[in-house]
Short mmCIF file of C-alpha atoms in Angstrom, two decimals:
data_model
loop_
_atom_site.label_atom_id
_atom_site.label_comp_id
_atom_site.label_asym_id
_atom_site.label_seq_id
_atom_site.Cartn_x
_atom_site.Cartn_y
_atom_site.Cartn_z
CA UNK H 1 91.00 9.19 -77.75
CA UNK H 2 92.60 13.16 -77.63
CA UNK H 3 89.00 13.73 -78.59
CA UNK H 4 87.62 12.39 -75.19
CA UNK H 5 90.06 13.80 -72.93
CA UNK H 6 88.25 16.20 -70.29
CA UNK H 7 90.01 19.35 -71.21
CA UNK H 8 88.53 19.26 -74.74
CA UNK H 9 85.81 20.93 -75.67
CA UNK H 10 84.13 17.52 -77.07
CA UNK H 11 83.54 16.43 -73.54
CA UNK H 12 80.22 16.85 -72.36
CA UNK H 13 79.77 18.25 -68.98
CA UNK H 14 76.24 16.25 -68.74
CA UNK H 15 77.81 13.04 -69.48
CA UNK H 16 80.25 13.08 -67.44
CA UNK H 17 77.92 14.21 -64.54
CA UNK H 18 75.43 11.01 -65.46
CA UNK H 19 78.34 8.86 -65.19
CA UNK H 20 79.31 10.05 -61.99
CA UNK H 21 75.63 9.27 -60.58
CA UNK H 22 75.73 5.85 -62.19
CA UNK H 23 78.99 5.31 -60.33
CA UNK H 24 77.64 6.21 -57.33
CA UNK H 25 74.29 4.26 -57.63
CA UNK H 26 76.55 1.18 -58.47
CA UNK H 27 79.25 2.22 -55.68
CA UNK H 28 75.97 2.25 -53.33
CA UNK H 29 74.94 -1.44 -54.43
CA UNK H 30 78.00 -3.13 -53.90
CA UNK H 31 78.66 -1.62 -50.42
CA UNK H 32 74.72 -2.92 -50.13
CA UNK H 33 74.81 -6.19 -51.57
CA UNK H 34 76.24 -9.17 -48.99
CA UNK H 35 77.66 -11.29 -51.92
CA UNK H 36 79.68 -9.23 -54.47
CA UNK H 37 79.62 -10.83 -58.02
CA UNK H 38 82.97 -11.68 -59.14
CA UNK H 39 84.54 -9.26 -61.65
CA UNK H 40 82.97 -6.93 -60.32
CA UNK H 41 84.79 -3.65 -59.06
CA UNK H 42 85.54 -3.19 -55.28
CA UNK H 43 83.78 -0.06 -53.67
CA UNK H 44 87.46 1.25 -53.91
CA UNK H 45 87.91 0.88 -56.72
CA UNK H 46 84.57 2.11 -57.91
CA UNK H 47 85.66 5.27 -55.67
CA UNK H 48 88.78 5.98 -57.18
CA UNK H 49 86.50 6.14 -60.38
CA UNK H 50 84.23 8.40 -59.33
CA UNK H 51 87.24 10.44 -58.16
CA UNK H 52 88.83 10.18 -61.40
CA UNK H 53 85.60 10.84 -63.56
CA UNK H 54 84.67 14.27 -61.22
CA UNK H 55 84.57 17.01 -63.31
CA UNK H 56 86.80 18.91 -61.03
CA UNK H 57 89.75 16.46 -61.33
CA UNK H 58 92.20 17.56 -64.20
CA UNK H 59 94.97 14.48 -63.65
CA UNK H 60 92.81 12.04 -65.86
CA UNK H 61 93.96 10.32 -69.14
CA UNK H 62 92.53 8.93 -71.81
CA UNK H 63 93.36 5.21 -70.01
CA UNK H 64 91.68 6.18 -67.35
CA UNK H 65 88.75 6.59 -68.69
CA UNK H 66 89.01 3.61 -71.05
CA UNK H 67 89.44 1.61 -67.81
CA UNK H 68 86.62 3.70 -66.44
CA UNK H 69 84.14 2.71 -68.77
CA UNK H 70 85.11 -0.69 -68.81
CA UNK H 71 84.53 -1.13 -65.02
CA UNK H 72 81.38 0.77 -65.47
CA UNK H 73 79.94 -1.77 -67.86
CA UNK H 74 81.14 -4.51 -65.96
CA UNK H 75 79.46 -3.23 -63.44
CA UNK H 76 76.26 -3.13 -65.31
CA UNK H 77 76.29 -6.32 -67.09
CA UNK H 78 76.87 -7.38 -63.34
CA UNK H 79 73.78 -5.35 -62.04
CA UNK H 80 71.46 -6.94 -64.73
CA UNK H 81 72.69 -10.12 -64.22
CA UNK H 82 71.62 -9.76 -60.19
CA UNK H 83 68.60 -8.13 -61.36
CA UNK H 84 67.29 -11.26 -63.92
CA UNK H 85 68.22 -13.67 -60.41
CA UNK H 86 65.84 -11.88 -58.55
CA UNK H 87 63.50 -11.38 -61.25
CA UNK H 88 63.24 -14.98 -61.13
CA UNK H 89 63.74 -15.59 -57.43
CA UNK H 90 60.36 -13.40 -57.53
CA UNK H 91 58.46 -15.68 -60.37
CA UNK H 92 59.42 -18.89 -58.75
CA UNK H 93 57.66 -17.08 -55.17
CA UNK H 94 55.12 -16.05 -57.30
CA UNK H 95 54.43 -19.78 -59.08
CA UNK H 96 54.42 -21.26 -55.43
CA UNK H 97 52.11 -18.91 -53.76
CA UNK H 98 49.79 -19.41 -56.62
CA UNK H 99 50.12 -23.33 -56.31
CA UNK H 100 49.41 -23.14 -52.86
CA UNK H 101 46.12 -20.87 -53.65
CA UNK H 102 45.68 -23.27 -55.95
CA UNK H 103 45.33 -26.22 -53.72
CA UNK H 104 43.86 -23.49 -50.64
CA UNK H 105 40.13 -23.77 -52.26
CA UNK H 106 39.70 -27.69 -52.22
CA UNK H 107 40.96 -27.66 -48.48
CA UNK H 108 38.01 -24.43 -47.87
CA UNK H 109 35.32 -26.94 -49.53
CA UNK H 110 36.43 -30.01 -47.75
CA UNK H 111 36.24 -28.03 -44.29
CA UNK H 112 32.74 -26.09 -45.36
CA UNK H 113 31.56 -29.60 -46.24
CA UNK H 114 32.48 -31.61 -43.21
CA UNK H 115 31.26 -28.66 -41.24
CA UNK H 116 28.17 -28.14 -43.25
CA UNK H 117 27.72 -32.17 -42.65
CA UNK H 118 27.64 -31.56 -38.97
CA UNK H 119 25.06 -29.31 -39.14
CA UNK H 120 23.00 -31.43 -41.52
CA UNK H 121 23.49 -34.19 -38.40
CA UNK H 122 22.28 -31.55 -35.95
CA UNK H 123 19.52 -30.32 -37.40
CA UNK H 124 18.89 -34.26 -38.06
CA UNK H 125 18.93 -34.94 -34.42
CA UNK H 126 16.79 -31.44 -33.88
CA UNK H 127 14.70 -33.04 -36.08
CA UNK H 128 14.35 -36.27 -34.21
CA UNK H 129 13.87 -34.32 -30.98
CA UNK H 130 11.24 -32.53 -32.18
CA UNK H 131 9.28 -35.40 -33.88
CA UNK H 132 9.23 -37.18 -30.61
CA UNK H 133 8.05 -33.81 -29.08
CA UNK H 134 5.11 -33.49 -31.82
CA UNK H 135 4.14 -37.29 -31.05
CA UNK H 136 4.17 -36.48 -27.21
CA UNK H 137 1.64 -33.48 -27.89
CA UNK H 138 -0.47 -35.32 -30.15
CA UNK H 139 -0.69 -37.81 -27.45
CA UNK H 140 -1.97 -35.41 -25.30
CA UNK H 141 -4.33 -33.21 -27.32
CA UNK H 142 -6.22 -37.03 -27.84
CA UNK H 143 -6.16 -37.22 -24.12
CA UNK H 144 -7.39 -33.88 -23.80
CA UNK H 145 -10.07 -34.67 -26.42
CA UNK H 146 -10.92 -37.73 -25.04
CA UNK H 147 -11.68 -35.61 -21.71
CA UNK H 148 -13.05 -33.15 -23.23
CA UNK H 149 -15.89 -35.63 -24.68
CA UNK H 150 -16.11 -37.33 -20.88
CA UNK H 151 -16.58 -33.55 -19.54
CA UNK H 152 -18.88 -32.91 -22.25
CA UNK H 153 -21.49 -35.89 -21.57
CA UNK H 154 -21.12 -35.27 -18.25
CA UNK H 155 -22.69 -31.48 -18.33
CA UNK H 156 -25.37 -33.48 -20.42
CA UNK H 157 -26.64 -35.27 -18.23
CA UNK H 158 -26.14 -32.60 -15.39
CA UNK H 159 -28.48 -30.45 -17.67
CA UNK H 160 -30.82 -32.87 -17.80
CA UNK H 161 -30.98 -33.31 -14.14
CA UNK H 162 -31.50 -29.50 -13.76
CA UNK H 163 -33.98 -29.59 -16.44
CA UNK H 164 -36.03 -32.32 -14.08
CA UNK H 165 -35.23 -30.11 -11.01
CA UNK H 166 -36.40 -27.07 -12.76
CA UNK H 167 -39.94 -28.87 -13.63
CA UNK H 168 -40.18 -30.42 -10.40
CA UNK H 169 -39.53 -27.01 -8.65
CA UNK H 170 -42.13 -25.19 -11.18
CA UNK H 171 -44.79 -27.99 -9.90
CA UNK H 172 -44.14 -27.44 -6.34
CA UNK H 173 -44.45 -23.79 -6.99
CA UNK H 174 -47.44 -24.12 -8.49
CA UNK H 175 -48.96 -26.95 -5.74
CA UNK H 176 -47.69 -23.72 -2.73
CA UNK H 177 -49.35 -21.37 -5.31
CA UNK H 178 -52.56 -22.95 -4.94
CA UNK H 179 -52.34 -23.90 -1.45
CA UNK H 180 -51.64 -19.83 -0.66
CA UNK H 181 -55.22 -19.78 -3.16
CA UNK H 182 -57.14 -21.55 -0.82
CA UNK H 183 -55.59 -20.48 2.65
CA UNK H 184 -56.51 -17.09 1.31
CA UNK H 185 -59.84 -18.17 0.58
CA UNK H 186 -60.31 -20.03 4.20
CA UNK H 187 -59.06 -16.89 5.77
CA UNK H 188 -61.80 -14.57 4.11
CA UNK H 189 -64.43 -17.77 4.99
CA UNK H 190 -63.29 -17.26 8.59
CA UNK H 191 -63.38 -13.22 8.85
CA UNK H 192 -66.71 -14.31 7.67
CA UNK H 193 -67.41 -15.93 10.18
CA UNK H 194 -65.81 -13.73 12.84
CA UNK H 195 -68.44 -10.84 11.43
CA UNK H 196 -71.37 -13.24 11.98
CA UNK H 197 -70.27 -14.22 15.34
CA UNK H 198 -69.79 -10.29 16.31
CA UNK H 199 -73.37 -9.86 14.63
CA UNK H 200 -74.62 -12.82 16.84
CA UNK H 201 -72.79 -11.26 19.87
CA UNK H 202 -74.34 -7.62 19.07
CA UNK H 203 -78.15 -9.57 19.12
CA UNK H 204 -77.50 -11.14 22.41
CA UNK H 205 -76.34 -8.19 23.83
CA UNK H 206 -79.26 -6.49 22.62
CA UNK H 207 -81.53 -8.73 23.84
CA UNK H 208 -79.78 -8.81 27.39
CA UNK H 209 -80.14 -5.00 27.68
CA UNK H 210 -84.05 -5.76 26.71
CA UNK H 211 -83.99 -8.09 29.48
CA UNK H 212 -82.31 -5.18 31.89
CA UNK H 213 -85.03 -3.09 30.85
CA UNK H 214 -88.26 -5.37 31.23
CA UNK H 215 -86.21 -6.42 34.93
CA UNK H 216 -86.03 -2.95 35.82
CA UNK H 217 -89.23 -1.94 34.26
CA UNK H 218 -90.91 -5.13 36.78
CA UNK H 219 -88.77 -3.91 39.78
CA UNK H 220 -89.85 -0.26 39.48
CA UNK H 221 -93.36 -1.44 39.47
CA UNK H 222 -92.79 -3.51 42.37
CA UNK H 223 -91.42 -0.62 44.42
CA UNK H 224 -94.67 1.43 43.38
CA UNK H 225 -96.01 -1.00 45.72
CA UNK H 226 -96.50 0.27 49.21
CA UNK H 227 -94.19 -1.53 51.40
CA UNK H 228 -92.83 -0.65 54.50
CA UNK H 229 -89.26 0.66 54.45
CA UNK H 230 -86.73 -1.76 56.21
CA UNK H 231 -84.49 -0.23 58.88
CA UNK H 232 -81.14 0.45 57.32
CA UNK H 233 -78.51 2.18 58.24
CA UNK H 234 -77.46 4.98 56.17
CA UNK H 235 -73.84 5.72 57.48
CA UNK H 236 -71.17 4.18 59.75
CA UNK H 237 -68.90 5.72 61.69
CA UNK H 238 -66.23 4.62 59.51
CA UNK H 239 -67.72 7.14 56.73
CA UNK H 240 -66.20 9.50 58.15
CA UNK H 241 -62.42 10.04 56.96
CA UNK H 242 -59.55 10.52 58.99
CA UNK H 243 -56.50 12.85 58.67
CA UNK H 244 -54.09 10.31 57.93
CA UNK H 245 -57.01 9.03 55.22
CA UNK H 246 -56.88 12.70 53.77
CA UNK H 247 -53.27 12.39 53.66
CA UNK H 248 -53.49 9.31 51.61
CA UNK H 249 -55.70 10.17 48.92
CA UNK H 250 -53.21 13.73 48.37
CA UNK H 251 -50.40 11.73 47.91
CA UNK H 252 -52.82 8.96 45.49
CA UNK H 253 -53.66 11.98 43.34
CA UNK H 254 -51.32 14.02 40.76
CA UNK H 255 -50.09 17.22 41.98
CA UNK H 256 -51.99 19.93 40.05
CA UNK H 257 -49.67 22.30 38.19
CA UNK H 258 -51.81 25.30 36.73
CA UNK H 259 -51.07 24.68 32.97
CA UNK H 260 -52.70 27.32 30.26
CA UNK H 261 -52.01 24.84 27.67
CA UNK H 262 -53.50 21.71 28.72
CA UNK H 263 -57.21 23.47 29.92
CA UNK H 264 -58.63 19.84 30.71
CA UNK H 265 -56.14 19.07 33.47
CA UNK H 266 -58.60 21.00 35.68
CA UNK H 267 -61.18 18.60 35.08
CA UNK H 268 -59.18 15.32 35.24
CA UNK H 269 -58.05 16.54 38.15
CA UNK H 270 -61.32 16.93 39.93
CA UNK H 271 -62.68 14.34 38.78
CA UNK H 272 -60.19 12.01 40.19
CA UNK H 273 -60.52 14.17 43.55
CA UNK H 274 -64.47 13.42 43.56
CA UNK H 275 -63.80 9.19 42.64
CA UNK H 276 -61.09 9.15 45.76
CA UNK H 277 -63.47 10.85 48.07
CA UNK H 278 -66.74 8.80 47.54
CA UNK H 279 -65.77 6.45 50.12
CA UNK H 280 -66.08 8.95 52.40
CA UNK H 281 -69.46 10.38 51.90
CA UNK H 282 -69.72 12.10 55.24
CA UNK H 283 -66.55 14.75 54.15
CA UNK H 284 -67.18 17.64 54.88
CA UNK H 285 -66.38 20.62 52.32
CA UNK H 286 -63.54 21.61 54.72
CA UNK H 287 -61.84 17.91 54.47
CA UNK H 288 -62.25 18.10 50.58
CA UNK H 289 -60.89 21.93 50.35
CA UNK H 290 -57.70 20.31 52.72
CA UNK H 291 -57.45 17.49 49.99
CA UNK H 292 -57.38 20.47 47.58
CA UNK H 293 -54.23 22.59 48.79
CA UNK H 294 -52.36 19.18 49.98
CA UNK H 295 -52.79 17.49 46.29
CA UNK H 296 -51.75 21.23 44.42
CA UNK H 297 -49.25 23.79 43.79
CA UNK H 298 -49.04 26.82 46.07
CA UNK H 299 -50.25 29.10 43.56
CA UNK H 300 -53.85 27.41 43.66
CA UNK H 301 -53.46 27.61 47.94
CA UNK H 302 -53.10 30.91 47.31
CA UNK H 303 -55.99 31.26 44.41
CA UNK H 304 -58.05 29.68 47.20
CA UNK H 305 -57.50 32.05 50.35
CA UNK H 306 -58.12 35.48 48.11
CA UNK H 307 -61.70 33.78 47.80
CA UNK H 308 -64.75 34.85 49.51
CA UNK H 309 -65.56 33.19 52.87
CA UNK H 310 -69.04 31.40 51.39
CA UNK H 311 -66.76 30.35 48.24
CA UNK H 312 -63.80 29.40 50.25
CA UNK H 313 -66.09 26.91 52.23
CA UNK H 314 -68.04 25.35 50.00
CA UNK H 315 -66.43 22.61 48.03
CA UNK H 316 -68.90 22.59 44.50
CA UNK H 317 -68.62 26.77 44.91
CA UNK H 318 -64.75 26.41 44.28
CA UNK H 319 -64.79 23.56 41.82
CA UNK H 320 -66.73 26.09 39.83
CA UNK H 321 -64.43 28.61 40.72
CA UNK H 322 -61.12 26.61 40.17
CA UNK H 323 -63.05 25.63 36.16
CA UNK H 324 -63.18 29.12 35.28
CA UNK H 325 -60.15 30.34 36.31
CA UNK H 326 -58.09 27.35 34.98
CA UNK H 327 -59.92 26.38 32.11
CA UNK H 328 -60.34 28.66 29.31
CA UNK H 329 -64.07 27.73 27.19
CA UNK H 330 -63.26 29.58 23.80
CA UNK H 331 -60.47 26.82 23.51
CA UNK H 332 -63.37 24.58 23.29
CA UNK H 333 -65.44 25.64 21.23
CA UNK H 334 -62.23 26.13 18.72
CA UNK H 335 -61.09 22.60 19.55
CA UNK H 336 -65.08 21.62 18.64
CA UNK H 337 -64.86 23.37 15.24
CA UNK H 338 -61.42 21.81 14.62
CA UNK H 339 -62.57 18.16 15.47
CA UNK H 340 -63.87 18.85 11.48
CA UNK H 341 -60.82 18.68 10.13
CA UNK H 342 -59.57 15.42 11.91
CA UNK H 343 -59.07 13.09 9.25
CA UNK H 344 -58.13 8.73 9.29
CA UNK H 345 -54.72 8.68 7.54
CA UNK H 346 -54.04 6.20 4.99
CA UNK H 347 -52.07 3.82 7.24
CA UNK H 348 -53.57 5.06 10.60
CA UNK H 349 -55.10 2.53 12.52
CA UNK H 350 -58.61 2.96 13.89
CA UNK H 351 -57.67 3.38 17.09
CA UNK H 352 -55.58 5.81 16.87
CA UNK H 353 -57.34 7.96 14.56
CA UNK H 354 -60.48 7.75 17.31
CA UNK H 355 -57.98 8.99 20.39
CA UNK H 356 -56.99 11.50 18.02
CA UNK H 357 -61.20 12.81 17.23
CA UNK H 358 -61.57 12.20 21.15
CA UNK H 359 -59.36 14.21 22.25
CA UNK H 360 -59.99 17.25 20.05
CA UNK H 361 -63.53 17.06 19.57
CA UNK H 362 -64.32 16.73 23.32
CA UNK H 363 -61.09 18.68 24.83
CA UNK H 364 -61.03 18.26 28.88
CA UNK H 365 -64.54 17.07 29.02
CA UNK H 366 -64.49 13.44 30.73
CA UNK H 367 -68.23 11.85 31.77
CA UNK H 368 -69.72 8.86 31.19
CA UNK H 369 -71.71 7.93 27.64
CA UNK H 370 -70.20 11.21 26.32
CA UNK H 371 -68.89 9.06 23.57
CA UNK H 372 -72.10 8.05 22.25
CA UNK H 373 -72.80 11.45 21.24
CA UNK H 374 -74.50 10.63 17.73
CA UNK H 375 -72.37 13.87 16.04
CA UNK H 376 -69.11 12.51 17.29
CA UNK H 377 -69.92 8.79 16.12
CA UNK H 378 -71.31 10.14 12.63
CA UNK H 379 -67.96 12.35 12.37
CA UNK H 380 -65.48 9.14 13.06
CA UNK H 381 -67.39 7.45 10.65
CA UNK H 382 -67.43 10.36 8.03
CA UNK H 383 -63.94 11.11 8.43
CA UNK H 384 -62.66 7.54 7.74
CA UNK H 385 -59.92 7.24 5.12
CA UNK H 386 -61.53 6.19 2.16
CA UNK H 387 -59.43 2.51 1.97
CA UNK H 388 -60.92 1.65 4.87
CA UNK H 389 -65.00 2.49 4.67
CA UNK H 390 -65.03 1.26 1.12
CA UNK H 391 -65.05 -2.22 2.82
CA UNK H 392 -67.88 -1.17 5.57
CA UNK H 393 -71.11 -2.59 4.36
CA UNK H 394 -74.14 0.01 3.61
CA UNK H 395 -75.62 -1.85 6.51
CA UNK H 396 -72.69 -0.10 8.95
CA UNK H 397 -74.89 3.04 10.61
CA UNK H 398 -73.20 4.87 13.37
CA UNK H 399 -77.35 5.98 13.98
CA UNK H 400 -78.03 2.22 15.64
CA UNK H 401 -74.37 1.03 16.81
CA UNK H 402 -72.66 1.92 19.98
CA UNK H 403 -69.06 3.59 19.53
CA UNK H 404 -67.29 0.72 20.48
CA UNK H 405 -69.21 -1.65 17.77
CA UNK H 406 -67.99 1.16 15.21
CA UNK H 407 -64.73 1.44 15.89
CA UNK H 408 -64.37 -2.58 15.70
CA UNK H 409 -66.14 -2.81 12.45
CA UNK H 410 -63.47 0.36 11.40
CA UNK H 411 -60.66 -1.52 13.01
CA UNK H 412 -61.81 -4.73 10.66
CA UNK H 413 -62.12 -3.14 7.76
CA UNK H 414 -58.87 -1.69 8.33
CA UNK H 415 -57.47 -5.27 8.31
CA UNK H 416 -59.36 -6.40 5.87
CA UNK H 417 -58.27 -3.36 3.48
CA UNK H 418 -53.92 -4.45 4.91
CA UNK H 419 -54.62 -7.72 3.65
CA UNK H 420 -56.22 -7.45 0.14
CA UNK H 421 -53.35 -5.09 0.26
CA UNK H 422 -50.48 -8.05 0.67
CA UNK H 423 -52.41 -10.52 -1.44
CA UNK H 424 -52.18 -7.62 -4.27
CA UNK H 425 -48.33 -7.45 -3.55
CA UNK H 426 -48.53 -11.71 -3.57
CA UNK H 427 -50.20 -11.70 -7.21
CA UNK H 428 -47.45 -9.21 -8.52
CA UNK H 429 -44.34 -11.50 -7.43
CA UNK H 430 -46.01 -14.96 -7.80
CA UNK H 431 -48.73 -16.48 -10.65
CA UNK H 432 -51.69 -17.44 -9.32
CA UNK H 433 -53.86 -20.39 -10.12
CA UNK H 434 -57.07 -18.39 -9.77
CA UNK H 435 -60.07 -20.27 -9.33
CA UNK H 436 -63.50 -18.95 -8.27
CA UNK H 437 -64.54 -19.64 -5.56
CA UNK H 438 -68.06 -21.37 -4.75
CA UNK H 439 -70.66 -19.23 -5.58
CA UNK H 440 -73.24 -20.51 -2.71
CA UNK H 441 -70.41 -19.68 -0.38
CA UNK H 442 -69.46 -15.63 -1.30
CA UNK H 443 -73.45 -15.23 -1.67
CA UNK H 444 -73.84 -16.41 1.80
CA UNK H 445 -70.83 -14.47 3.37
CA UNK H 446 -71.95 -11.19 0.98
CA UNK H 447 -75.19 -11.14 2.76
CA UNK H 448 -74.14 -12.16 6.47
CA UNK H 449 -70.89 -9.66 6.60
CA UNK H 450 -71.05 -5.83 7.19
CA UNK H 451 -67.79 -5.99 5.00
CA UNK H 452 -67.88 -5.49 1.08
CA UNK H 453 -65.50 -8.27 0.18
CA UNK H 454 -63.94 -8.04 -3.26
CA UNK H 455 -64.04 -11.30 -6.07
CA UNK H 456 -60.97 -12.30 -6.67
CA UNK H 457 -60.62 -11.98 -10.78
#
C-alpha cells in the first residue's frame, strides 16, 4: 500500500489524471440522473474524491484511496447496471415499433383495397353511363340512316322529274326552233312579195307617165288647132304686193349671214326669196331688192349700195352679183372631185350615206331633177358598201331607175343584209332544224326579186 501512496515515485501521474476524469464523468451523471441508484456515492461525496485524488493534494493516505477506488467501482458497476436498463428499455421500443410496422402493412392493403374497390364501382357505374350513352347514339345513327335512305329516294325521284323536265324542255326548244325556221322562211316569202309589189308599183307608174305623155302629146295637138283665144285676165290688182306683204315674207325668210364656209347658203337663200315672191308676180325689182336688205345682214345692204345704178336696180343683175361675191366656184368643183371618195359605211344606212353623196357631190346647187343626174345615181350605186349590193340583183341598173327607186332597193338590201345578219347570230346560239325549203317557191321568188337571196344550208 506504501507503494501506492502519491508521493512515491510508483504513482503514475496519467493514472491518477484518468481517474480524476472518470470521477468527474461519474460526478456529472449522478448530479444528471433524477433517480440515484442506491449504493451509489453522493455528488459529495464523489467531490471530496476528486478532491482527494487531485494530483495537487498531498494530505491523502493509502485509505483514502482504498476507499477511493472502491466508490469508483461502485460507481461503475452502478453505471453499467443503468446502462444494460436502458439498453433494454431501447430493445423493448425497438420490438414494439417493429410489431406495430409489422401489423402497419395489412392495415395499407386493407385501405388500398377498399379504396381500389371504390374505384372498381366507379368506373363500373362510368361504365354503365356510358353503355347507355353508346345505345342512345346507336339509336340515333339508325335514325339518321333511316333518313338518310328517305332523303336519298327522295332526290331519286326528284332526278327523275328533272330528267322529264329536261326532255320536255329540249322538245319545246326544238318545236320554237322550228317555228323561228319557218317564221324566217315566211318573212323572206313576204320581202318577196314586198319586191314584186314595188316591181308592180314601178310598171304602173310607168305606164301612168305613158299615159301623161300620150295626154299631153293629144292636148298639144289640140292646141295646134286654131282656136280663138278666150278673154282672160292676166293679173289682178291683188298681184301686186303691199308693204306690210314685203314685211311679211322678210320676217318668213332666214336672215342671211355672209358665211365663207357654207358657199350654198347664197343659193338657198335666193331661192327661198324667189318661192315667197311668186305670188306676187307684178314686184317690181325695187320691192324684191327691199325684201333683200330687210331679210339680210348690214354688210350685204352695204355690198348692195357700192353697186352700179343699172345693177343696183335690177333684181336677176344682183342675184348674179350677190352668187359671185358670196359663193366661191373652185369649192365646187373640189367638192365635185371629192364626191369620189364618198363611200356607204358598213353599218350606214342608205339614207344617210345618199344625204352624205348629195350634199358633197352637188354643194349649194338646189333645182329640180338635179338628182337624176345619171353620174350621181351610177356613183351612189358604185360606192355602196359591199354587204349591201351583194344582195342587189344584176337586174338593179341605176341607167333605167329613178333615184328614189334606187335608194329603196339600197335601203332593202340593207335590211335584208341586218337580217341574214341576226339569223347568223340565231344559228350560233341555238340548233337549227334546217329544212329546205320548197324548191318551186325560192325559184319563183329568185326570178321575181331584184334581191340575191341566200339558201339557207
Amino acid at each position: 500500500m506504501d507503494s501506492l501512496s502519491p508521493s512515491s515515485p510508483n504513482l503514475d501521474s496519467n493514472l491518477l489524471s484518468q481517474l480524476e476524469a472518470a470521477l468527474r464523468a461519474a460526478l456529472q451523471t449522478s448530479s444528471s440522473s433524477p433517480e440515484p441508484i442506491s449504493s451509489t456515492p453522493t455528488p459529495t461525496e464523489l467531490s471530496s474524491l476528486l478532491t482527494l485524488m487531485s494530483p495537487s493534494y498531498s494530505n491523502r493516505s493509502n485509505a483514502d484511496l482504498t476507499l477511493a477506488f472502491g466508490k469508483l467501482a461502485l460507481l461503475m458497476t452502478s453505471q453499467l447496471k443503468l446502462a444494460q436498463e436502458q439498453n433494454q428499455m431501447l430493445q423493448n421500443k425497438l420490438q414494439n415499433k417493429s410489431d406495430r410496422l409489422q401489423s402497419n402493412p395489412q392495415t395499407s392493403d386493407d385501405e388500398s383495397l377498399s379504396s381500389e374497390q371504390d374505384k372498381s364501382e366507379n368506373l363500373l357505374h362510368e361504365n354503365q353511363i356510358l353503355k347507355g350513352e353508346n345505345d342512345a347514339l346507336r339509336n340515333e345513327v339508325r335514325y339518321i340512316k333511316e333518313d338518310f335512305t328517305d332523303v336519298n329516294n327522295l332526290l331519286k325521284e326528284q332526278t327523275l322529274k328533272h330528267e322529264a323536265n329536261v326532255q320536255t324542255l329540249s322538245i319545246t326548244n326544238r318545236e320554237l326552233t322550228a317555228l323561228k325556221d319557218e317564221n324566217s322562211m315566211l318573212t323572206h316569202i313576204r320581202e318577196n312579195y314586198l319586191l314584186r309589189i314595188d316591181s308592180l308599183e314601178r310598171q304602173i307608174r310607168n305606164a301612168e307617165t305613158e299615159c301623161r305623155h300620150a295626154r299631153l302629146l293629144q292636148h298639144e295637138a289640140e292646141m295646134e288647132s286654131p282656136k280663138p283665144p278666150d278673154p282672160v285676165k292676166l293679173w289682178d290688182d291683188t298681184s301686186h304686193p303691199k308693204p306690210k306683204d314685203l314685211d311679211r315674207i322678210a320676217r318668213n325668210l332666214s336672215r342671211f349671214e355672209p358665211n365663207l364656209d357654207d358657199p350654198g347658203e347664197i343659193h338657198a337663200y335666193l331661192n327661198d326669196l324667189k318661192f315667197f315672191l311668186e305670188r306676187f308676180p307684178n314686184a317690181s325689182s325695187r320691192d324684191k331688192i327691199y325684201v333683200i336688205k330687210a331679210s339680210s345682214s348690214k354688210q350685204v345692204s352695204l355690198f348692195i349700195d357700192r353697186q352700179p345704178l343699172d345693177i343696183r336696180d335690177d333684181f336677176e343683175a344682183l342675184c348674179k352679183i350677190l352668187i359671185e361675191e358670196y359663193c366661191n366656184k373652185n369649192e365646187f368643183e373640189t367638192g365635185y372631185f371629192a364626191a369620189h371618195s364618198i363611200t356607204q359605211a358598213a353599218n350606214e344606212r342608205p339614207g344617210q350615206y345618199y344625204n352624205r353623196l348629195l350634199k358633197v357631190y352637188f354643194g349649194p346647187k338646189n333645182e329640180p331633177m338635179m338628182e337624176e343626174e345619171q353620174f350621181f345615181k351610177e356613183l351612189f350605186f358604185k360606192n355602196l358598201h359591199s354587204s349591201t349590193s351583194r344582195h342587189l340583183h344584176a337586174a338593179v341598173d341605176p341607167k333605167k331607175l329613178s333615184s328614189r327607186e334606187l335608194r329603196s332597193f339600197a335601203s332593202r338590201a340593207f335590211m335584208l343584209n341586218d337580217q341574214s345578219h341576226r339569223e347568223l347570230v340565231h344559228q350560233e346560239v341555238y340548233a337549227f332544224d334546217t329544212r329546205p325549203p320548197d324548191d318551186d317557191l325560192i325559184n319563183d321568188n329568185e326570178t321575181s326579186s331584184p334581191f340575191v337571196t341566200q339558201k339557207s344550208v
